[in-house]
Amino acid sequence: MRIINYLLKFDGKIVLTIHKSPDPDCVGSALALYRFIKNFKSDVKIISRDEPPLNLDYLKGFNEIIINRFEDGDLYVLIDTPNIKRTGFDELKDKKNIIKIDHHISDDKYSEFDYVNVDAPSTTYLILELIRSYNENYLDEDIAECIFVGILGDTGSFSYSNLKLAFESALYLANKGYDLSKFAERFLRNNPISRFCLIRKALETLKQDGEIGYIIIRKHFYDDCGAKKYENFGIVDYPLSLKGVKVALKFEETDNNKWKINLRSKIGVDVQKFASYYGGGGHENAAAFEKFGTEEQVISEVISNLKEYLKNFWFH
């Protein structure tokens, strides 16, 4: 593939850039590509505006991620990130040499070398494709674990749509001799107790309104539990498990009168289209957007509009 040859032949400093509030797919993709490129060149860095989830700190290279500090480079690679805004680094707006590797729906294009496939189950799946297209002998256990963690994270542990490619990549890794059960255990059973305090508080807000289920994370929950922002990962899946619910939402208070709304849906409902009405994006069954207002205003408006959306979209 052209992009991998371009990266490996590039003469200059490469800066891999991940999105705000990085998730397992984002971190796994960056670390897998970082370790692969390091076989050929030393001048490569990873930057993140926000602290990556500490339950991923066992992944090789995790401690080399530069947090909340911009790095000057000659080439910037947006990883699992549809556009510059999503990175949180405004400094990128003045940079000319940018490419992206991503699987999100987006009209933002940065280079002829952009590698985007919205049908991919995760961005780590794309990184695996790139390595295999170049030389699969450069795949090692550390890279394989990063790739598998990303697939687990972005498929809800193999429960979302488009699982065929996810299972195929997992089978490939297993056939290469990697212990996927070990990878899964380290990822799924490595949580701090503060995360469960956060889940408990969030579950106390759980509500169902017909085909819609939602949960709220108020800003003070993090202080009450001593939890980090990334510890809310996966909480939006709880209302989706309710009987009769087609769409789940997580309303997270990020600042005074500022909310981040994450959506998950069961097969048959495209929440990416709904999120796009609010300037957000994502995938068919997983999307997000931001909105300003009081808790009552935001929840009332979003739920009301989502009900109308489902009337026109969902075939009962």
Coordinates of C-alpha atoms in Angstrom, one line a residue:
M1 CA 0.0 0.0 0.0
R2 CA 1.3 3.5 -0.9
I3 CA 0.9 4.9 2.6
I4 CA 3.2 2.4 4.3
N5 CA 6.0 3.0 1.7
Y6 CA 5.6 6.7 2.1
L7 CA 5.9 6.5 5.9
L8 CA 8.9 4.3 5.8
K9 CA 10.8 6.3 3.2
F10 CA 9.9 9.7 4.7
D11 CA 13.0 11.7 5.6
G12 CA 12.1 13.6 8.7
K13 CA 10.4 13.5 12.1
I14 CA 7.0 11.7 12.1
V15 CA 4.5 12.6 14.8
L16 CA 1.6 10.2 15.4
T17 CA -1.4 12.2 16.8
I18 CA -4.4 10.6 18.5
H19 CA -7.7 12.1 19.4
K20 CA -9.0 13.7 22.6
S21 CA -10.2 11.3 25.3
P22 CA -8.3 8.4 23.6
D23 CA -9.9 5.0 23.6
P24 CA -8.4 1.5 23.3
D25 CA -8.5 1.5 19.5
C26 CA -6.9 4.9 19.2
V27 CA -4.1 4.0 21.7
G28 CA -3.6 0.5 20.3
S29 CA -3.4 1.8 16.7
A30 CA -0.8 4.5 17.6
L31 CA 1.3 2.1 19.6
A32 CA 1.2 -0.7 17.0
L33 CA 2.2 1.7 14.2
Y34 CA 4.8 3.4 16.4
R35 CA 6.5 0.1 17.2
F36 CA 6.4 -1.0 13.5
I37 CA 7.9 2.3 12.3
K38 CA 10.6 2.1 15.0
N39 CA 12.0 -0.9 13.1
F40 CA 13.1 1.4 10.4
K41 CA 13.5 4.9 11.9
S42 CA 14.0 6.3 15.3
D43 CA 12.6 9.8 14.8
V44 CA 8.9 9.1 15.6
K45 CA 6.7 10.3 18.4
I46 CA 3.1 9.9 19.7
I47 CA 1.3 12.9 21.2
S48 CA -2.1 13.0 23.0
R49 CA -3.9 16.0 24.3
D50 CA -5.5 13.9 27.1
E51 CA -4.2 11.2 29.4
P52 CA -4.6 7.8 27.9
P53 CA -6.5 5.1 29.9
L54 CA -4.2 3.8 32.6
N55 CA -5.7 0.3 32.3
L56 CA -3.7 0.1 29.0
D57 CA -0.4 1.0 30.7
Y58 CA 0.9 -2.6 30.2
L59 CA 1.0 -2.1 26.4
K60 CA 4.5 -1.7 25.1
G61 CA 5.4 1.9 24.4
F62 CA 2.5 3.3 26.5
N63 CA 4.9 5.3 28.7
E64 CA 6.4 6.9 25.6
I65 CA 3.2 8.7 24.7
I66 CA 3.7 12.5 25.1
I67 CA 0.7 13.9 27.0
N68 CA -0.6 17.5 26.6
R69 CA 2.4 18.8 24.8
F70 CA 2.7 19.5 21.1
E71 CA 5.7 18.2 19.2
D72 CA 7.1 19.9 16.1
G73 CA 7.5 17.4 13.3
D74 CA 7.9 17.1 9.5
L75 CA 4.9 14.8 9.0
Y76 CA 1.8 14.4 11.2
V77 CA -0.3 11.2 11.1
L78 CA -3.8 11.5 12.5
I79 CA -4.6 8.1 14.0
D80 CA -8.2 6.9 14.5
T81 CA -9.0 10.6 14.1
P82 CA -11.2 12.1 11.4
N83 CA -10.0 15.7 11.5
I84 CA -7.6 18.1 13.2
K85 CA -10.3 19.4 15.6
R86 CA -10.7 16.0 17.1
T87 CA -7.1 15.9 18.2
G88 CA -7.4 19.0 20.5
F89 CA -4.1 20.4 19.1
D90 CA -4.9 23.7 17.4
E91 CA -1.2 24.0 16.4
L92 CA -2.0 21.4 13.6
K93 CA -4.0 24.0 11.7
D94 CA -0.8 25.6 10.5
K95 CA 0.8 22.4 9.4
K96 CA 0.8 21.4 5.8
N97 CA 2.1 17.8 5.8
I98 CA -0.7 15.7 7.3
I99 CA -2.1 12.3 6.5
K100 CA -4.6 10.2 8.4
I101 CA -5.4 6.5 9.1
D102 CA -9.0 6.1 10.2
H103 CA -12.3 4.3 9.9
H104 CA -14.7 7.1 10.8
I105 CA -17.1 8.7 8.4
S106 CA -15.7 12.1 7.5
D107 CA -15.3 14.5 4.5
D108 CA -11.9 15.8 5.8
K109 CA -9.1 14.8 3.5
Y110 CA -5.5 15.8 4.1
S111 CA -3.3 13.9 1.6
E112 CA -3.3 11.5 -1.4
F113 CA -1.8 9.1 1.1
D114 CA -4.8 9.1 3.5
Y115 CA -5.9 5.6 4.4
V116 CA -9.5 5.5 5.4
N117 CA -11.9 2.6 5.4
V118 CA -15.3 3.2 7.1
D119 CA -16.1 -0.5 6.8
A120 CA -13.2 -1.5 9.0
P121 CA -14.2 -2.7 12.5
S122 CA -11.3 -0.7 14.1
T123 CA -8.3 1.4 13.1
T124 CA -6.0 -1.3 14.5
Y125 CA -7.5 -3.5 11.8
L126 CA -6.2 -1.1 9.3
I127 CA -2.8 -1.0 11.0
L128 CA -2.7 -4.8 10.7
E129 CA -3.5 -4.6 7.0
L130 CA -0.7 -2.1 6.5
I131 CA 1.9 -4.3 8.2
R132 CA 0.7 -7.4 6.4
S133 CA 0.9 -5.6 3.1
Y134 CA 4.5 -4.7 3.7
N135 CA 5.9 -7.7 5.5
E136 CA 4.0 -9.7 8.1
N137 CA 7.3 -10.8 9.7
Y138 CA 7.4 -7.4 11.4
L139 CA 4.4 -8.3 13.4
D140 CA 5.4 -9.3 16.9
E141 CA 3.5 -10.1 20.1
D142 CA 3.6 -6.5 21.4
I143 CA 2.1 -5.2 18.1
A144 CA -0.4 -8.1 18.0
E145 CA -1.7 -7.3 21.5
C146 CA -2.1 -3.6 20.6
I147 CA -4.1 -4.6 17.5
F148 CA -6.3 -7.0 19.3
V149 CA -7.0 -4.6 22.2
G150 CA -8.2 -2.0 19.6
I151 CA -10.5 -4.6 18.0
L152 CA -12.0 -5.6 21.3
G153 CA -12.6 -2.0 22.3
D154 CA -14.2 -0.8 19.1
T155 CA -16.4 -3.9 18.6
G156 CA -17.7 -4.0 22.2
S157 CA -15.8 -7.2 22.7
F158 CA -17.2 -8.6 19.4
S159 CA -20.8 -7.5 19.9
Y160 CA -21.3 -4.7 17.4
S161 CA -21.9 -4.9 13.7
N162 CA -19.4 -5.7 11.0
L163 CA -17.9 -8.5 12.9
K164 CA -16.8 -10.6 9.9
L165 CA -13.6 -8.6 9.5
A166 CA -13.0 -8.4 13.2
F167 CA -13.2 -12.2 13.5
E168 CA -11.0 -12.7 10.5
S169 CA -8.3 -10.5 11.9
A170 CA -8.5 -12.3 15.3
L171 CA -8.3 -15.6 13.6
Y172 CA -5.2 -14.5 11.7
L173 CA -3.5 -13.4 15.0
A174 CA -4.5 -16.7 16.6
N175 CA -3.1 -18.7 13.7
K176 CA 0.1 -16.8 14.1
G177 CA 0.4 -18.3 17.6
Y178 CA -0.6 -15.3 19.7
D179 CA -2.6 -16.0 22.9
L180 CA -5.7 -13.9 22.4
S181 CA -7.2 -15.1 25.8
K182 CA -4.2 -13.6 27.5
F183 CA -4.6 -10.3 25.6
A184 CA -8.4 -10.2 26.4
E185 CA -7.8 -10.9 30.1
R186 CA -5.3 -8.1 30.5
F187 CA -7.6 -5.7 28.8
L188 CA -10.9 -6.6 30.3
R189 CA -9.7 -7.4 33.9
N190 CA -7.4 -4.5 34.7
N191 CA -9.8 -1.8 36.1
P192 CA -9.3 0.4 39.2
I193 CA -12.0 0.3 41.9
S194 CA -12.8 4.0 41.1
R195 CA -14.2 2.9 37.8
F196 CA -16.8 0.8 39.6
C197 CA -17.7 3.6 41.9
L198 CA -18.3 5.7 38.7
I199 CA -20.4 3.0 37.1
R200 CA -22.5 2.7 40.3
K201 CA -23.2 6.4 40.4
A202 CA -24.1 6.4 36.7
L203 CA -26.4 3.4 37.0
E204 CA -28.4 5.3 39.6
T205 CA -29.4 7.7 36.8
L206 CA -30.3 4.9 34.4
K207 CA -33.7 5.5 32.6
Q208 CA -35.7 3.9 29.8
D209 CA -38.1 5.8 27.6
G210 CA -39.5 3.3 25.2
E211 CA -36.9 2.4 22.6
I212 CA -34.4 4.8 24.2
G213 CA -32.2 4.2 27.3
Y214 CA -29.9 6.7 28.8
I215 CA -27.4 7.3 31.6
I216 CA -25.9 10.5 33.0
I217 CA -22.4 11.2 34.3
R218 CA -22.3 14.5 36.2
K219 CA -19.0 16.3 36.6
H220 CA -18.8 15.8 40.3
F221 CA -19.0 12.0 39.9
Y222 CA -15.3 11.9 39.0
D223 CA -14.4 13.8 42.2
D224 CA -16.7 11.7 44.3
C225 CA -15.1 8.5 43.1
G226 CA -11.5 9.7 42.5
A227 CA -12.0 8.6 39.0
K228 CA -10.3 9.7 35.7
K229 CA -12.2 10.8 32.7
Y230 CA -11.2 7.7 30.7
E231 CA -12.8 5.4 33.3
N232 CA -16.2 6.1 31.8
F233 CA -15.3 3.9 28.8
G234 CA -18.1 1.4 28.0
I235 CA -20.7 2.9 30.4
V236 CA -22.9 3.8 27.5
D237 CA -23.4 0.1 26.8
Y238 CA -25.4 -0.5 30.0
P239 CA -28.6 1.2 28.8
L240 CA -28.2 -0.6 25.4
S241 CA -28.6 -3.9 27.2
L242 CA -32.1 -3.0 28.4
K243 CA -34.9 -5.1 26.9
G244 CA -36.7 -3.1 24.2
V245 CA -34.0 -0.4 23.9
K246 CA -32.8 0.3 20.3
V247 CA -30.6 3.4 21.1
A248 CA -28.6 4.1 24.2
L249 CA -27.1 7.5 25.2
K250 CA -24.6 8.7 27.8
F251 CA -24.9 12.3 28.8
E252 CA -21.6 13.4 30.2
E253 CA -21.1 16.8 31.8
T254 CA -17.7 18.0 30.7
D255 CA -17.9 21.6 31.9
N256 CA -20.6 23.9 33.2
N257 CA -23.5 23.7 30.7
K258 CA -21.4 21.6 28.3
W259 CA -22.3 18.0 27.6
K260 CA -20.8 15.2 25.5
I261 CA -23.4 12.8 24.2
N262 CA -22.3 9.3 23.2
L263 CA -24.7 7.0 21.4
R264 CA -24.8 3.3 20.8
S265 CA -27.5 1.4 18.8
K266 CA -28.6 -2.1 18.0
I267 CA -28.3 -3.3 14.5
G268 CA -30.8 -1.5 12.2
V269 CA -30.5 2.0 13.6
D270 CA -27.9 4.5 12.2
V271 CA -26.9 6.8 15.1
Q272 CA -24.1 8.4 13.1
K273 CA -26.7 10.2 11.0
F274 CA -28.4 11.5 14.1
A275 CA -25.1 12.7 15.6
S276 CA -24.3 14.5 12.4
Y277 CA -27.3 16.8 12.9
Y278 CA -25.5 18.1 15.9
G279 CA -22.1 18.4 14.2
G280 CA -20.9 15.1 15.5
G281 CA -20.0 11.8 13.9
G282 CA -18.8 8.3 14.3
H283 CA -20.1 5.0 13.0
E284 CA -23.5 3.5 12.2
N285 CA -23.8 1.9 15.7
A286 CA -21.5 4.2 17.7
A287 CA -21.4 8.0 17.5
A288 CA -21.0 11.1 19.6
F289 CA -21.6 14.9 19.6
E290 CA -21.4 17.9 22.0
K291 CA -24.2 20.2 23.1
F292 CA -24.5 23.2 25.4
G293 CA -27.3 23.8 27.9
T294 CA -28.5 22.7 31.3
E295 CA -28.9 19.0 32.1
E296 CA -32.7 19.2 31.8
Q297 CA -32.6 21.2 28.5
V298 CA -30.0 19.0 26.8
I299 CA -31.7 15.7 27.8
S300 CA -35.2 16.9 26.9
E301 CA -34.2 18.2 23.5
V302 CA -32.0 15.3 22.5
I303 CA -34.5 12.6 23.6
S304 CA -37.4 14.4 21.9
N305 CA -35.5 14.7 18.6
L306 CA -34.2 11.2 18.8
K307 CA -37.8 9.9 19.2
E308 CA -38.8 11.7 16.0
Y309 CA -35.7 10.4 14.3
L310 CA -36.6 6.8 15.2
K311 CA -40.2 7.2 14.0
N312 CA -38.8 8.0 10.5
F313 CA -35.9 5.5 10.6
W314 CA -36.8 2.4 12.6
F315 CA -39.0 -0.1 10.8
H316 CA -41.1 -1.7 13.6

